[in-house]
CSV table of C-alpha atoms in Angstrom, one decimal:
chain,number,residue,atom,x,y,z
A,1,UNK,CA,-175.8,-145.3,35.7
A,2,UNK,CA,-178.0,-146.3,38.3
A,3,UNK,CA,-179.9,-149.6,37.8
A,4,UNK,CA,-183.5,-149.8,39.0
A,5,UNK,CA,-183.9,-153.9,37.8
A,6,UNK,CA,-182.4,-155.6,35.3
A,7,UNK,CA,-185.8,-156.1,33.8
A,8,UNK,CA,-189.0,-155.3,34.3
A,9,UNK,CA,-192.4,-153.5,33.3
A,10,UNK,CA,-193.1,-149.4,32.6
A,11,UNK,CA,-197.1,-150.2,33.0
A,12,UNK,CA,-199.2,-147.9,31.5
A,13,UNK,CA,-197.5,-145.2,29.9
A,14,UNK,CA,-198.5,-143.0,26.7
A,15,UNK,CA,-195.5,-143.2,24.4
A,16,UNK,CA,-194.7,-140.6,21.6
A,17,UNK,CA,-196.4,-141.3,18.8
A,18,UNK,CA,-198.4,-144.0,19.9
A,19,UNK,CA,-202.3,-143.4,20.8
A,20,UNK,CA,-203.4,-145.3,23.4
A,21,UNK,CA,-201.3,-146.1,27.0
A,22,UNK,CA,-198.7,-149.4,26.9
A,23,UNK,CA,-196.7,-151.5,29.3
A,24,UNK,CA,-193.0,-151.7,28.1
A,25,UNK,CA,-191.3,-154.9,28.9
A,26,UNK,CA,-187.3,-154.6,29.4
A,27,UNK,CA,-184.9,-157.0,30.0
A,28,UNK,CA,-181.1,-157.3,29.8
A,29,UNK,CA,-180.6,-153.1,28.7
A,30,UNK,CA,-183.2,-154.0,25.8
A,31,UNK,CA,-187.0,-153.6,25.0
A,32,UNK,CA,-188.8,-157.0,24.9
A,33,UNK,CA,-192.6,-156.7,24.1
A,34,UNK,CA,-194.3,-153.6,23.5
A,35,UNK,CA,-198.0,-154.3,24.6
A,36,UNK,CA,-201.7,-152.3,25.1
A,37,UNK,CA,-202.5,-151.4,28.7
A,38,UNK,CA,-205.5,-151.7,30.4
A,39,UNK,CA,-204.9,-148.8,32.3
A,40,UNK,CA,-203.2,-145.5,32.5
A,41,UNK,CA,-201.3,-143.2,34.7
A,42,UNK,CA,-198.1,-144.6,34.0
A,43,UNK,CA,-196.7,-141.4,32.9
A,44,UNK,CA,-195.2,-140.4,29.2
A,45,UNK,CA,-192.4,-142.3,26.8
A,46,UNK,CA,-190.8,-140.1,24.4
A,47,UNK,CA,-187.2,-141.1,22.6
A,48,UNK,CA,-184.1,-139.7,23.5
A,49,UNK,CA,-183.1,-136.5,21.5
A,50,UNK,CA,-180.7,-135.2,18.9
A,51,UNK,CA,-179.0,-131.8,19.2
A,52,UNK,CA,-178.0,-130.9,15.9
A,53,UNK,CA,-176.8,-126.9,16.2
A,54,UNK,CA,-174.3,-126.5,19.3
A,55,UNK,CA,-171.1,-124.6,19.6
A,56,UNK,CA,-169.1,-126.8,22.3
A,57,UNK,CA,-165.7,-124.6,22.3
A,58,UNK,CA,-167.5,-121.5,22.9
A,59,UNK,CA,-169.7,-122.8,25.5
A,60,UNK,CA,-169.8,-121.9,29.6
A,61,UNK,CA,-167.9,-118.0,29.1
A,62,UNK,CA,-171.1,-115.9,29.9
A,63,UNK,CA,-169.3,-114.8,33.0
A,64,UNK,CA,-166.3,-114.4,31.8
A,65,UNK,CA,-167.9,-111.6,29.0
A,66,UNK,CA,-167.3,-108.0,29.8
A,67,UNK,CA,-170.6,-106.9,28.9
A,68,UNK,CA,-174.1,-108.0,27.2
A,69,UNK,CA,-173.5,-108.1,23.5
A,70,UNK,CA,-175.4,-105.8,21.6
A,71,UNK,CA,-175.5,-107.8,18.0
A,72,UNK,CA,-174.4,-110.4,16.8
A,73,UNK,CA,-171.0,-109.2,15.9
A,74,UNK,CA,-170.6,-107.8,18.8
A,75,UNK,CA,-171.2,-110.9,20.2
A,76,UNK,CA,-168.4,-112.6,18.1
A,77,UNK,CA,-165.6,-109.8,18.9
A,78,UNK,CA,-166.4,-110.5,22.3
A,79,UNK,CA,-165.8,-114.5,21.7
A,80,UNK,CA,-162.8,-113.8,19.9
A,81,UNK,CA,-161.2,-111.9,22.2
A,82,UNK,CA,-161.9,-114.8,25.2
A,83,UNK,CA,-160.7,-117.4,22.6
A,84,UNK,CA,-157.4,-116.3,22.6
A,85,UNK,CA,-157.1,-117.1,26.2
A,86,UNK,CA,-158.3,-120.8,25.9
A,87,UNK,CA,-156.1,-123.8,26.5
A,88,UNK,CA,-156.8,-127.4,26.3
A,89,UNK,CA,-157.9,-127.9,29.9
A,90,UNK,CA,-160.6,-124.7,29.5
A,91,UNK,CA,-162.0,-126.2,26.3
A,92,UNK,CA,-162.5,-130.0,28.0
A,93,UNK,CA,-163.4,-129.0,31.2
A,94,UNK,CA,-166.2,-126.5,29.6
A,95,UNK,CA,-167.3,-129.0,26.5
A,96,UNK,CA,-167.0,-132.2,29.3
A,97,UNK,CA,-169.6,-129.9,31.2
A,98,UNK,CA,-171.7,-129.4,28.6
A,99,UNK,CA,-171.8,-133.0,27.4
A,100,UNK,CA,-172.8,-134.0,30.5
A,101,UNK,CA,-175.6,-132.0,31.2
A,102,UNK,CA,-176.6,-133.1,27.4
A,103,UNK,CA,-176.6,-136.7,28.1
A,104,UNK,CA,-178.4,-136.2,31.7
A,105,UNK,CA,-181.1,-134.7,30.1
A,106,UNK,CA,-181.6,-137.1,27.4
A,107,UNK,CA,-179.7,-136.2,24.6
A,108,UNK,CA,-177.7,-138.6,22.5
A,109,UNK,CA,-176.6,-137.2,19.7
A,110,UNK,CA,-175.0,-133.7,18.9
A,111,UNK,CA,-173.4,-132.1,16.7
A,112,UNK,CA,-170.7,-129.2,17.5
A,113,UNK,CA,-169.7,-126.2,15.5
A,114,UNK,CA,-166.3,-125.5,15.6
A,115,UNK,CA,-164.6,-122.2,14.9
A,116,UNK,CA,-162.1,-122.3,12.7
A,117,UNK,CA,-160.4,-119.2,11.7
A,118,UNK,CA,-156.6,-120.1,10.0
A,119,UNK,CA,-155.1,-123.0,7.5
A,120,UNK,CA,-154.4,-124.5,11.1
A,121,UNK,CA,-156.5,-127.3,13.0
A,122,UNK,CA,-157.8,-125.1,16.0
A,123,UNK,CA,-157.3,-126.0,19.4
A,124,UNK,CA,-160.4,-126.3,19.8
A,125,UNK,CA,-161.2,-129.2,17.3
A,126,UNK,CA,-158.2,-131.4,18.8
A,127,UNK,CA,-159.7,-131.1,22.1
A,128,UNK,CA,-163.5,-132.5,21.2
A,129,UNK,CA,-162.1,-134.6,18.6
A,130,UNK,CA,-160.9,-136.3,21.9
A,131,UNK,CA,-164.2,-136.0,24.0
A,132,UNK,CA,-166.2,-137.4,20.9
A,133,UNK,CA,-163.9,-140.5,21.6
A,134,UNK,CA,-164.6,-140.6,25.4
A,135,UNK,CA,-168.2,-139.7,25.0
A,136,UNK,CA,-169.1,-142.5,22.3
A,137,UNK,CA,-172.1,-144.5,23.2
A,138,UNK,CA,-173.5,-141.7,25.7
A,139,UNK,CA,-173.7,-138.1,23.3
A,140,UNK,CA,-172.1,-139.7,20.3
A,141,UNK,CA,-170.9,-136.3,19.0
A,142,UNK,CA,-170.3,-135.2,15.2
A,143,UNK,CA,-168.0,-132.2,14.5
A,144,UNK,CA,-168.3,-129.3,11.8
A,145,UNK,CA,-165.8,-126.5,11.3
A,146,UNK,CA,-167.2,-122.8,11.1
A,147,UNK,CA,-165.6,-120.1,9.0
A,148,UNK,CA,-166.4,-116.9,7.9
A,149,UNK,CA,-167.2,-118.1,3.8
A,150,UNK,CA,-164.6,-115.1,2.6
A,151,UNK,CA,-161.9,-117.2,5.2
A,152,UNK,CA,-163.3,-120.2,3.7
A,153,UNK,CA,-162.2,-119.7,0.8
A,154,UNK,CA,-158.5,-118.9,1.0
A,155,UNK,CA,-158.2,-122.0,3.6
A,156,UNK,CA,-160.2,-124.4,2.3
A,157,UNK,CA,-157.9,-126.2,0.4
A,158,UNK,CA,-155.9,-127.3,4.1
A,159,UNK,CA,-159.5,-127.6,6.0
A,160,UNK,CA,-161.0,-129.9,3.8
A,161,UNK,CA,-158.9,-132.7,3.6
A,162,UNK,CA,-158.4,-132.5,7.7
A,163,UNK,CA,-162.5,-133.1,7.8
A,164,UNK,CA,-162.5,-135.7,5.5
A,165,UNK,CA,-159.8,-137.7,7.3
A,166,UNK,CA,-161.8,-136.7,10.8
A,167,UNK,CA,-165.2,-137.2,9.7
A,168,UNK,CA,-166.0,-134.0,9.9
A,169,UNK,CA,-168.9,-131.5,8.3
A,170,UNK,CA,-167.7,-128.0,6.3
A,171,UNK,CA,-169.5,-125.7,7.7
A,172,UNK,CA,-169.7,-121.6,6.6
A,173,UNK,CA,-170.7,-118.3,8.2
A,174,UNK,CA,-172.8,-116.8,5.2
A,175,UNK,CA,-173.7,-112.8,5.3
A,176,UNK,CA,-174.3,-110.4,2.6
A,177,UNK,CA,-170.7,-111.3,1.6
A,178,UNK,CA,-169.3,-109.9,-2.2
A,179,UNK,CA,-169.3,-111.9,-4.8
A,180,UNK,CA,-171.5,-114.7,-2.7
A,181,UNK,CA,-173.4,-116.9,-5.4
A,182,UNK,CA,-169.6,-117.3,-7.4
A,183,UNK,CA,-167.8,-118.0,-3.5
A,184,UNK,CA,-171.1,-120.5,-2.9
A,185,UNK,CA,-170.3,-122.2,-5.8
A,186,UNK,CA,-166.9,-122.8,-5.2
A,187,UNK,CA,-167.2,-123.9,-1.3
A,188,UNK,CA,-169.5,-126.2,-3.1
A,189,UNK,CA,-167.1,-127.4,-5.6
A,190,UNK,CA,-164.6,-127.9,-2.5
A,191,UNK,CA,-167.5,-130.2,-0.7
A,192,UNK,CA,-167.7,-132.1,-3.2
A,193,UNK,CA,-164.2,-132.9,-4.6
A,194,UNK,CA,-163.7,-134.0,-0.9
A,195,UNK,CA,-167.0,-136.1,-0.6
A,196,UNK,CA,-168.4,-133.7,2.6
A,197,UNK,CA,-171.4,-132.6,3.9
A,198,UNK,CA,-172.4,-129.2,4.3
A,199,UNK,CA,-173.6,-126.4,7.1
A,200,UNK,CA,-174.4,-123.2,7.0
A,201,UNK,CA,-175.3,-120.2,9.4
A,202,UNK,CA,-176.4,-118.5,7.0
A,203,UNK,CA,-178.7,-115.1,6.7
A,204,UNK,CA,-178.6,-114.9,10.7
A,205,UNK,CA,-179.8,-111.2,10.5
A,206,UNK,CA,-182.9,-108.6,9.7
A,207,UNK,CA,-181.6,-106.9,6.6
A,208,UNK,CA,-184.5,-108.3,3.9
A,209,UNK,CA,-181.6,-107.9,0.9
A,210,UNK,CA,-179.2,-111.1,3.2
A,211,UNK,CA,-180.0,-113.6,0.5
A,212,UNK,CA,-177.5,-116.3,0.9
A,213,UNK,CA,-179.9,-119.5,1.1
A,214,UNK,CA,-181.1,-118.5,-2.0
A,215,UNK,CA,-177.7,-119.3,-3.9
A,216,UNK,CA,-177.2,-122.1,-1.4
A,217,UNK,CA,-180.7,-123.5,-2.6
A,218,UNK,CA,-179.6,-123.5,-5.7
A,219,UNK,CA,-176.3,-125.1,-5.8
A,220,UNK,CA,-177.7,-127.6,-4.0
A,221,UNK,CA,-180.5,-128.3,-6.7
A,222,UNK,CA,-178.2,-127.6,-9.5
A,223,UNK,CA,-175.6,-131.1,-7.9
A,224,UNK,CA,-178.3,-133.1,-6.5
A,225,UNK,CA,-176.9,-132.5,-3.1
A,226,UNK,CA,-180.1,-133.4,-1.5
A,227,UNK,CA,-180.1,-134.4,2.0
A,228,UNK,CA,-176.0,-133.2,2.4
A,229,UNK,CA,-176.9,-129.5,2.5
A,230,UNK,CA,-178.2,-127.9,6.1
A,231,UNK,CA,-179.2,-124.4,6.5
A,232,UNK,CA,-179.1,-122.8,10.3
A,233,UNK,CA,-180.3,-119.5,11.3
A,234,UNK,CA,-182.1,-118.2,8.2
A,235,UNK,CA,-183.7,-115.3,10.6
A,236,UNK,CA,-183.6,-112.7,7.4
A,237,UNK,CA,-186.6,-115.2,5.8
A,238,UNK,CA,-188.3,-113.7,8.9
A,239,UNK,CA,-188.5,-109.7,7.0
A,240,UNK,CA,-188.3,-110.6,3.7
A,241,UNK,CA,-191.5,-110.6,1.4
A,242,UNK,CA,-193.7,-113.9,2.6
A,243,UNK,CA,-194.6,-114.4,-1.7
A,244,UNK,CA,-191.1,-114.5,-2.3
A,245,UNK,CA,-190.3,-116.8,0.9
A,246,UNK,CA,-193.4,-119.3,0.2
A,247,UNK,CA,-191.5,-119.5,-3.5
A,248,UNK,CA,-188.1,-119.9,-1.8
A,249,UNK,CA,-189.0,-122.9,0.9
A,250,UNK,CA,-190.5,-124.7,-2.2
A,251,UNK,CA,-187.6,-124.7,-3.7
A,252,UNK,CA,-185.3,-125.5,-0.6
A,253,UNK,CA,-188.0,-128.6,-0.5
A,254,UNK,CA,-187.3,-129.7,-3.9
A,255,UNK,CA,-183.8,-129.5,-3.8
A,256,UNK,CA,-183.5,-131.6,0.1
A,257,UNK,CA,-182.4,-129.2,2.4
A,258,UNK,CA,-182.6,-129.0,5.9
A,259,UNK,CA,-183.8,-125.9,7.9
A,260,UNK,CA,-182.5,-125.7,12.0
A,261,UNK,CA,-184.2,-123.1,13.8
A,262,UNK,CA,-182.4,-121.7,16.7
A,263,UNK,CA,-185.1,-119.8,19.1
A,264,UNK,CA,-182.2,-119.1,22.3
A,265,UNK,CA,-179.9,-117.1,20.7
A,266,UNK,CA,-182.1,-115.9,17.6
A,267,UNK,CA,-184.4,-113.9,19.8
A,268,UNK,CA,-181.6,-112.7,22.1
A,269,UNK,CA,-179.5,-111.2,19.7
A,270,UNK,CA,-181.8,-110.1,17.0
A,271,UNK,CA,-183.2,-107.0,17.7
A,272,UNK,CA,-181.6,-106.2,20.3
A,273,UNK,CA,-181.1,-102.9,22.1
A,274,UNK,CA,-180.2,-101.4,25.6
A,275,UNK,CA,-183.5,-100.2,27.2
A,276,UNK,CA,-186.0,-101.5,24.9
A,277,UNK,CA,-188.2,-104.0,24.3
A,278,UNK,CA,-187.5,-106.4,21.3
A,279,UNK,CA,-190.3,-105.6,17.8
A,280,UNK,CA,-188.3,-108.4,15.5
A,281,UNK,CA,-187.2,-111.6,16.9
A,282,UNK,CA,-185.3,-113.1,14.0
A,283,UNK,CA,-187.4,-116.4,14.2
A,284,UNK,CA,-187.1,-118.5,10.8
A,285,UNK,CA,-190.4,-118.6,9.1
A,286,UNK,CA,-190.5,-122.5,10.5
A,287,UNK,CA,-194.0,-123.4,10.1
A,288,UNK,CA,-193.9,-122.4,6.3
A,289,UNK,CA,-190.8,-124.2,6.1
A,290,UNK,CA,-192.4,-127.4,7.4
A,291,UNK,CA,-195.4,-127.2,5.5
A,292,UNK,CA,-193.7,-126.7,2.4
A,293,UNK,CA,-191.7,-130.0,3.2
A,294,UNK,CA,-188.4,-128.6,4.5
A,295,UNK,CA,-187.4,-130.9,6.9
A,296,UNK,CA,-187.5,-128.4,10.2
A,297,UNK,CA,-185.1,-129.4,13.2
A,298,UNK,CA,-184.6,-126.9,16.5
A,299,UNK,CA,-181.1,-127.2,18.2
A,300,UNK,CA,-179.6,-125.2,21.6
A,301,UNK,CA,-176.7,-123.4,19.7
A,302,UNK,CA,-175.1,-120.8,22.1
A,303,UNK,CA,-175.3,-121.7,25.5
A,304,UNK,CA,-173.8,-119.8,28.4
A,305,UNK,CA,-171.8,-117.9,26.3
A,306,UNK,CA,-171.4,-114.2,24.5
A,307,UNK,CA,-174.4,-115.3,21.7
A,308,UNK,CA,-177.0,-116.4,24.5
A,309,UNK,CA,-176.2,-116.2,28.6
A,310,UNK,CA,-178.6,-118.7,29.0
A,311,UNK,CA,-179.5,-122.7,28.6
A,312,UNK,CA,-178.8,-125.5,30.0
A,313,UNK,CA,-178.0,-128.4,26.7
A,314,UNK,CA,-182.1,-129.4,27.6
A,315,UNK,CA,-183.6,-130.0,23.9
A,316,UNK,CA,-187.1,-129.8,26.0
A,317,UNK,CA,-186.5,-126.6,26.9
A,318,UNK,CA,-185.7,-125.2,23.5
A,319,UNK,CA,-188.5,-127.3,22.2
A,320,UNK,CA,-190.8,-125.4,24.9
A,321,UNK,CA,-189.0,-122.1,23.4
A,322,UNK,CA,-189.9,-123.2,19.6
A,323,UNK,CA,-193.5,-124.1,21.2
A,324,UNK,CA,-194.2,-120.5,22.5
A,325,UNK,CA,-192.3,-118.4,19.7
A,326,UNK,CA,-193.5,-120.6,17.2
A,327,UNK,CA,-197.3,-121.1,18.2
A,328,UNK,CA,-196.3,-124.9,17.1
A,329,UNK,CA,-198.8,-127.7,18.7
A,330,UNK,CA,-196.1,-129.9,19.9
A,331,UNK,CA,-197.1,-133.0,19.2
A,332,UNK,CA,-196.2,-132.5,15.4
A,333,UNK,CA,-193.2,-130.7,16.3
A,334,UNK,CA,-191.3,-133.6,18.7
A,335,UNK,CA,-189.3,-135.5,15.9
A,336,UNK,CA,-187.8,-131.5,15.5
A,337,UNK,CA,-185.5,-132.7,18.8
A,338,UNK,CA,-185.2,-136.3,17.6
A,339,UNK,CA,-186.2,-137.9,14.5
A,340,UNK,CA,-185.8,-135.5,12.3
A,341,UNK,CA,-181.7,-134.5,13.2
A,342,UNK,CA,-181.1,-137.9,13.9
A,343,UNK,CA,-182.0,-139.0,10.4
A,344,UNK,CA,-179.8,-136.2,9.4
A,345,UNK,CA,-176.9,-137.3,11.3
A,346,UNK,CA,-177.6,-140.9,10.1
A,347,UNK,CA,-179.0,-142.9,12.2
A,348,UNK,CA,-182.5,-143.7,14.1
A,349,UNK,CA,-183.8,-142.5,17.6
A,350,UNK,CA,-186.9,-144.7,18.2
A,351,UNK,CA,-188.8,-146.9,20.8
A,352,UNK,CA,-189.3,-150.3,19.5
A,353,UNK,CA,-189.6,-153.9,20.3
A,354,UNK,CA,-185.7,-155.6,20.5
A,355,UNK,CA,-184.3,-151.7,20.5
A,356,UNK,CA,-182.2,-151.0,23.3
A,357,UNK,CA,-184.0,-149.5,26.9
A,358,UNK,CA,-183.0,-146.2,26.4
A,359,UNK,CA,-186.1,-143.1,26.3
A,360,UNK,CA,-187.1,-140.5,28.6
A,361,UNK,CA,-189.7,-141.2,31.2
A,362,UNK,CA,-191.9,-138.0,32.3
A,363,UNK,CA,-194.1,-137.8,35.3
A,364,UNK,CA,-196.5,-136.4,32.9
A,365,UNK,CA,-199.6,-137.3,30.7
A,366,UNK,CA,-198.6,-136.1,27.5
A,367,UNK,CA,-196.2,-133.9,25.5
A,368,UNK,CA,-198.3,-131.3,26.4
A,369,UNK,CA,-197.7,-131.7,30.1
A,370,UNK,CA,-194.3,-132.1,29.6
A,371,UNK,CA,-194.4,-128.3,27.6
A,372,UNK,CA,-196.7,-126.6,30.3
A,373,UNK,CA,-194.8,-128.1,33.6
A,374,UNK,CA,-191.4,-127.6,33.4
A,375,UNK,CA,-191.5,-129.4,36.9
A,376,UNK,CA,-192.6,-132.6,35.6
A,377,UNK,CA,-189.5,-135.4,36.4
A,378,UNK,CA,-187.9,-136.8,34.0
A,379,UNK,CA,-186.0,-140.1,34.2
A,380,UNK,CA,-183.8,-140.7,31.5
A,381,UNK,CA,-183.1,-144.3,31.0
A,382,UNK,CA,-179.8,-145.6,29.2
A,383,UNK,CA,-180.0,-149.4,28.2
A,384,UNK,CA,-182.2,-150.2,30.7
A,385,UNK,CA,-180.6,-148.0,33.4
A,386,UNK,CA,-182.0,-144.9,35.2
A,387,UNK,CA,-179.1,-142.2,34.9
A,388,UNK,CA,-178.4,-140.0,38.0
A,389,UNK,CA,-179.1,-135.9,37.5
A,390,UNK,CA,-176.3,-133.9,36.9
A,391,UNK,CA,-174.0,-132.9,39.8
A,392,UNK,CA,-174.1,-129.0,39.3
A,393,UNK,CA,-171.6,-126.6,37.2
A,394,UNK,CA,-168.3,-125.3,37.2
């Protein structure tokens, strides 16, 4: 970190969710007074962010692909294949890459996705296991597996109890699988007998008849699992009839579960075909979502990899992305990158008196600035420190 004084005034800024401009006293890495301005021009506050969809293993191997994927399972034979090739000092050096680029831009929490394919605990879940321990108290980084549910459930049994003593999330890749309400029900079972939360990509497709969230809705209603159970992806919600999905988010309300909309990889792979331009882009019906009370989060999933070429672990930049695909007005759609995910993950993200230093500074007026001028700098500020930008890649 780079210390600009060990205390001092941020005079007239506009903070998130705050009307009017302030002067922010810090002292000693904390805030001390928060107090109404007299002028403005200062620039714009806005807390640090929460990233709650990524997929750390897989990330930085866009170069290393032999050709643009064409779906997303061609996407994940492609991954596989390159997964076999990893070792330990790939995984840390791509994931310690990615981390960093996180925290520069103003990210502190994150949670990873982990593939996880046999009874065995992969190589890559020892690996950021370990970088979650070196990264504590700059990206403090939660970990779920990810496996196919049919895998899932001959496995189960060995990957449960490893995530419990780890900490870790279940997670399950859910699409138009046999038998799916009866295998839902018993992943659910296995969550529960071993006291874990839940993820889901689930429904990441345009076929109208990929109804997984809908058993996954109710499982979660029928064990008060409220607030445990997260749903990403859910682009099939986007082709399906809107009665029946106005119906369905009511019911994901009622029963607490999250929503995390992925607009990078969703409209890359969704649709997708040599030559032509893209009619469906697979976007999650999120501002029905949110209005029906399902809390709504946005995360960077794929980056640099097979799933999406692009990204750079900037939560602004995906929020930009949600902003345009979405037509949302982002002032109501900031705690998507921060409040919201960070409650999720279990703890707070929020500038306040006696609160530690730590927000992103933007030479800007407002959100809106921010969104429109993807110029505007940004200082991110750590416990009353100024962090240096990132270095540059691999």
């Amino acid at each position: 970190m780079v210390n600009e004084t060990s205390s001092g005034v941020l005079a007239g800024v506009s903070v998130a969710g705050r009307s009017g401009h302030w002067d922010i006293a810090y002292d000693a890495g904390r805030i001390t007074a928060l107090r109404p301005a007299q002028t403005g021009g200062g620039g714009f506050v806005m807390p640090l962010l929460a990233d709650i969809h990524t997929h750390l293993d897989k990330t930085m191997t866009a170069a290393r692909m032999p050709r643009r994927a064409q779906s997303l399972f061609d996407a994940i034979e492609m991954m596989g294949q390159d997964a076999a090739r990893w070792t330990d000092d790939d995984l840390r050096a791509r994931a310690t890459q990615a981390l960093d680029k996180a925290h520069r831009h103003g990210t502190a929490l994150m949670r990873s996705h982990v593939d996880w394919p046999t009874a065995d605990t992969p190589r890559g879940w020892h690996v950021l296991r370990e970088l979650a321990q070196d990264w504590r108290g700059r990206v403090d980084l939660q970990l779920s597996s990810l496996t196919a549910l049919d895998d899932l459930l001959r496995i189960g049994v060995d990957v449960a109890p490893a995530l419990r003593h780890d900490g870790g999330v279940l997670g399950a890749f859910v699409y138009r699988n046999a038998n799916q309400a009866a295998d839902i029900s018993t992943l659910f079972d296995l969550a529960e007998s071993h006291d874990l939360h839940l993820d889901f990509h689930v429904d990441e497709g345009l076929d109208a008849d990929a109804r997984g969230i809908d058993a996954i809705i109710d499982q979660t209603a029928k064990r008060g699992m409220g607030g445990r159970v997260l749903c990403g992806h859910g682009c099939a919600l986007s082709v399906r009839d809107p009665a029946e999905v106005e119906t369905l988010l009511t019911r994901a309300a009622d029963a607490g579960i999250g929503l995390t909309v992925l607009p990078g990889a969703n409209s890359y792979l969704q649709d997708a075909r040599t030559g032509r331009t893209p009619r469906l882009r697979g976007l999650a019906p999120l501002q029905e979502a949110d209005a029906a009370g399902v809390p709504v989060m946005l995360g960077s999933d794929n980056v640099r990899d097979a799933f999406f070429p692009y990204g750079d672990y900037d939560l602004i930049d995906v929020l930009r992305m949600g902003v345009l695909m979405g037509h949302l007005p982002p002032d109501n759609w900031l705690d998507a990158i921060s409040a919201r995910p960070a409650a999720w993950m279990g703890t707070t993200l929020d500038i306040r008196v006696d609160g530690p230093a730590s927000f992103i500074h933007f030479d800007a007026t407002d959100l809106n600035d921010v969104i429109s001028r993807a110029t505007a700098t940004r200082r991110v500020w750590r416990d009353g420190a100024v962090l240096p930008p990132f270095q540059g890649d691999l």
